[in-house]
Amino acid sequence: MCVDLTGVSSLVGLSSGGFTTGQAALKAASSKVTKHEKACIENQHVFIPFAFDTFGFLASEAVELLSRVQRVMHSNVLTPRFTDAVFKRIGFAIQKGLAAQLVARLPSTTM
């Protein structure tokens, strides 16, 4: 399985039309599928675009992946505490990705 984690601002592209929640995330997910799916399939992997926006919208593939992880955790893990720890780590990974994107967009200062 290949997973591409993509977080986008919900405000991207506002000047070009009306605002629809999730539109930027869905566009990013579609773009990632176009870019990466063929290479993953050639290597006998499934490609999943895990796209979300800053307003909390999750693309359907992201929701499906989290639901799948939850089902596996419930059927194989004895303690809710361990399941909670796994989802906290997933949340941390998402936050870390967002932070990296924000830092990359900061203007560089030269002295």
PDB file of C-alpha atoms in Angstrom:
ATOM      1  CA  MET A   1       0.000   0.000   0.000  1.00  0.00           C
ATOM      2  CA  CYS A   2       1.267   3.465  -0.934  1.00  0.00           C
ATOM      3  CA  VAL A   3      -0.193   6.369   1.047  1.00  0.00           C
ATOM      4  CA  ASP A   4       0.381  10.026   0.230  1.00  0.00           C
ATOM      5  CA  LEU A   5      -0.486  12.430   3.055  1.00  0.00           C
ATOM      6  CA  THR A   6      -1.589  15.805   1.685  1.00  0.00           C
ATOM      7  CA  GLY A   7      -2.887  18.740   3.681  1.00  0.00           C
ATOM      8  CA  VAL A   8      -4.157  21.817   1.866  1.00  0.00           C
ATOM      9  CA  SER A   9      -5.564  25.189   2.823  1.00  0.00           C
ATOM     10  CA  SER A  10      -9.310  25.451   2.317  1.00  0.00           C
ATOM     11  CA  LEU A  11      -8.783  28.993   1.081  1.00  0.00           C
ATOM     12  CA  VAL A  12      -6.694  28.006  -1.956  1.00  0.00           C
ATOM     13  CA  GLY A  13      -8.315  29.161  -5.170  1.00  0.00           C
ATOM     14  CA  LEU A  14     -10.948  31.404  -3.583  1.00  0.00           C
ATOM     15  CA  SER A  15     -10.319  34.128  -6.131  1.00  0.00           C
ATOM     16  CA  SER A  16     -11.290  31.830  -8.994  1.00  0.00           C
ATOM     17  CA  GLY A  17     -14.826  31.057  -7.858  1.00  0.00           C
ATOM     18  CA  GLY A  18     -17.151  30.191  -5.016  1.00  0.00           C
ATOM     19  CA  PHE A  19     -16.088  28.491  -1.804  1.00  0.00           C
ATOM     20  CA  THR A  20     -16.939  24.830  -1.264  1.00  0.00           C
ATOM     21  CA  THR A  21     -15.679  22.980   1.796  1.00  0.00           C
ATOM     22  CA  GLY A  22     -13.377  20.157   0.776  1.00  0.00           C
ATOM     23  CA  GLN A  23     -12.921  21.309  -2.811  1.00  0.00           C
ATOM     24  CA  ALA A  24      -9.169  21.930  -2.394  1.00  0.00           C
ATOM     25  CA  ALA A  25      -8.638  18.547  -0.693  1.00  0.00           C
ATOM     26  CA  LEU A  26     -10.561  16.672  -3.381  1.00  0.00           C
ATOM     27  CA  LYS A  27      -8.588  18.442  -6.119  1.00  0.00           C
ATOM     28  CA  ALA A  28      -5.308  17.584  -4.342  1.00  0.00           C
ATOM     29  CA  ALA A  29      -6.349  13.933  -3.967  1.00  0.00           C
ATOM     30  CA  SER A  30      -7.214  13.711  -7.658  1.00  0.00           C
ATOM     31  CA  SER A  31      -3.882  15.274  -8.599  1.00  0.00           C
ATOM     32  CA  LYS A  32      -1.977  12.809  -6.392  1.00  0.00           C
ATOM     33  CA  VAL A  33      -3.790   9.837  -7.949  1.00  0.00           C
ATOM     34  CA  THR A  34      -2.845  11.076 -11.421  1.00  0.00           C
ATOM     35  CA  LYS A  35       0.770  11.525 -10.345  1.00  0.00           C
ATOM     36  CA  HIS A  36       1.415   8.357  -8.274  1.00  0.00           C
ATOM     37  CA  GLU A  37      -1.166   5.619  -8.903  1.00  0.00           C
ATOM     38  CA  LYS A  38       0.467   4.100 -11.996  1.00  0.00           C
ATOM     39  CA  ALA A  39       3.864   3.656 -10.287  1.00  0.00           C
ATOM     40  CA  CYS A  40       2.237   2.029  -7.250  1.00  0.00           C
ATOM     41  CA  ILE A  41       0.195  -0.374  -9.389  1.00  0.00           C
ATOM     42  CA  GLU A  42       3.310  -1.309 -11.384  1.00  0.00           C
ATOM     43  CA  ASN A  43       4.899  -2.301  -8.058  1.00  0.00           C
ATOM     44  CA  GLN A  44       1.786  -4.270  -7.056  1.00  0.00           C
ATOM     45  CA  HIS A  45       0.641  -1.752  -4.461  1.00  0.00           C
ATOM     46  CA  VAL A  46      -2.613   0.111  -3.989  1.00  0.00           C
ATOM     47  CA  PHE A  47      -2.343   3.906  -3.942  1.00  0.00           C
ATOM     48  CA  ILE A  48      -4.362   5.833  -1.348  1.00  0.00           C
ATOM     49  CA  PRO A  49      -4.393   9.639  -1.358  1.00  0.00           C
ATOM     50  CA  PHE A  50      -4.894  10.733   2.266  1.00  0.00           C
ATOM     51  CA  ALA A  51      -6.035  14.291   1.617  1.00  0.00           C
ATOM     52  CA  PHE A  52      -7.467  16.755   4.113  1.00  0.00           C
ATOM     53  CA  ASP A  53      -7.943  20.482   4.427  1.00  0.00           C
ATOM     54  CA  THR A  54      -7.353  22.987   7.193  1.00  0.00           C
ATOM     55  CA  PHE A  55     -11.067  23.110   8.048  1.00  0.00           C
ATOM     56  CA  GLY A  56     -11.049  19.408   8.942  1.00  0.00           C
ATOM     57  CA  PHE A  57     -12.470  17.933   5.738  1.00  0.00           C
ATOM     58  CA  LEU A  58     -11.166  14.441   4.923  1.00  0.00           C
ATOM     59  CA  ALA A  59     -11.367  12.986   1.426  1.00  0.00           C
ATOM     60  CA  SER A  60     -13.347   9.735   1.258  1.00  0.00           C
ATOM     61  CA  GLU A  61     -10.167   7.668   0.780  1.00  0.00           C
ATOM     62  CA  ALA A  62      -8.749   9.097   4.026  1.00  0.00           C
ATOM     63  CA  VAL A  63     -11.940   8.280   5.931  1.00  0.00           C
ATOM     64  CA  GLU A  64     -11.941   4.768   4.467  1.00  0.00           C
ATOM     65  CA  LEU A  65      -8.301   4.203   5.481  1.00  0.00           C
ATOM     66  CA  LEU A  66      -8.918   5.403   9.050  1.00  0.00           C
ATOM     67  CA  SER A  67     -12.016   3.183   9.289  1.00  0.00           C
ATOM     68  CA  ARG A  68      -9.979   0.230   8.066  1.00  0.00           C
ATOM     69  CA  VAL A  69      -7.257   0.886  10.652  1.00  0.00           C
ATOM     70  CA  GLN A  70      -9.942   1.163  13.325  1.00  0.00           C
ATOM     71  CA  ARG A  71     -11.529  -2.186  12.337  1.00  0.00           C
ATOM     72  CA  VAL A  72      -8.150  -3.948  12.373  1.00  0.00           C
ATOM     73  CA  MET A  73      -7.311  -2.411  15.736  1.00  0.00           C
ATOM     74  CA  HIS A  74     -10.626  -3.481  17.261  1.00  0.00           C
ATOM     75  CA  SER A  75     -10.302  -7.047  16.008  1.00  0.00           C
ATOM     76  CA  ASN A  76      -6.624  -7.533  16.935  1.00  0.00           C
ATOM     77  CA  VAL A  77      -5.942  -5.340  19.958  1.00  0.00           C
ATOM     78  CA  LEU A  78      -7.146  -6.148  23.422  1.00  0.00           C
ATOM     79  CA  THR A  79      -6.934  -2.722  25.038  1.00  0.00           C
ATOM     80  CA  PRO A  80      -8.633   0.517  24.036  1.00  0.00           C
ATOM     81  CA  ARG A  81      -5.564   2.306  25.411  1.00  0.00           C
ATOM     82  CA  PHE A  82      -3.362   0.839  22.664  1.00  0.00           C
ATOM     83  CA  THR A  83      -5.895   1.762  19.972  1.00  0.00           C
ATOM     84  CA  ASP A  84      -5.957   5.297  21.355  1.00  0.00           C
ATOM     85  CA  ALA A  85      -2.148   5.444  21.206  1.00  0.00           C
ATOM     86  CA  VAL A  86      -2.135   4.405  17.530  1.00  0.00           C
ATOM     87  CA  PHE A  87      -4.635   7.108  16.559  1.00  0.00           C
ATOM     88  CA  LYS A  88      -2.683   9.699  18.547  1.00  0.00           C
ATOM     89  CA  ARG A  89       0.412   8.777  16.523  1.00  0.00           C
ATOM     90  CA  ILE A  90      -1.546   9.140  13.273  1.00  0.00           C
ATOM     91  CA  GLY A  91      -2.753  12.557  14.464  1.00  0.00           C
ATOM     92  CA  PHE A  92       0.805  13.550  15.339  1.00  0.00           C
ATOM     93  CA  ALA A  93       2.026  12.517  11.879  1.00  0.00           C
ATOM     94  CA  ILE A  94      -0.650  14.708  10.289  1.00  0.00           C
ATOM     95  CA  GLN A  95       0.280  17.662  12.517  1.00  0.00           C
ATOM     96  CA  LYS A  96       3.965  17.181  11.736  1.00  0.00           C
ATOM     97  CA  GLY A  97       3.201  17.222   8.007  1.00  0.00           C
ATOM     98  CA  LEU A  98       1.199  20.429   8.349  1.00  0.00           C
ATOM     99  CA  ALA A  99       3.971  22.065  10.362  1.00  0.00           C
ATOM    100  CA  ALA A 100       6.541  21.121   7.717  1.00  0.00           C
ATOM    101  CA  GLN A 101       4.365  22.681   5.009  1.00  0.00           C
ATOM    102  CA  LEU A 102       3.946  25.875   7.008  1.00  0.00           C
ATOM    103  CA  VAL A 103       7.672  26.181   7.707  1.00  0.00           C
ATOM    104  CA  ALA A 104       8.467  25.596   4.035  1.00  0.00           C
ATOM    105  CA  ARG A 105       6.249  28.551   3.104  1.00  0.00           C
ATOM    106  CA  LEU A 106       7.867  30.996   5.525  1.00  0.00           C
ATOM    107  CA  PRO A 107       9.806  33.727   3.769  1.00  0.00           C
ATOM    108  CA  SER A 108      13.527  33.281   4.075  1.00  0.00           C
ATOM    109  CA  THR A 109      15.392  36.135   5.678  1.00  0.00           C
ATOM    110  CA  THR A 110      18.826  37.028   4.470  1.00  0.00           C
ATOM    111  CA  MET A 111      21.242  39.194   6.336  1.00  0.00           C
TER     112      MET A 111
END
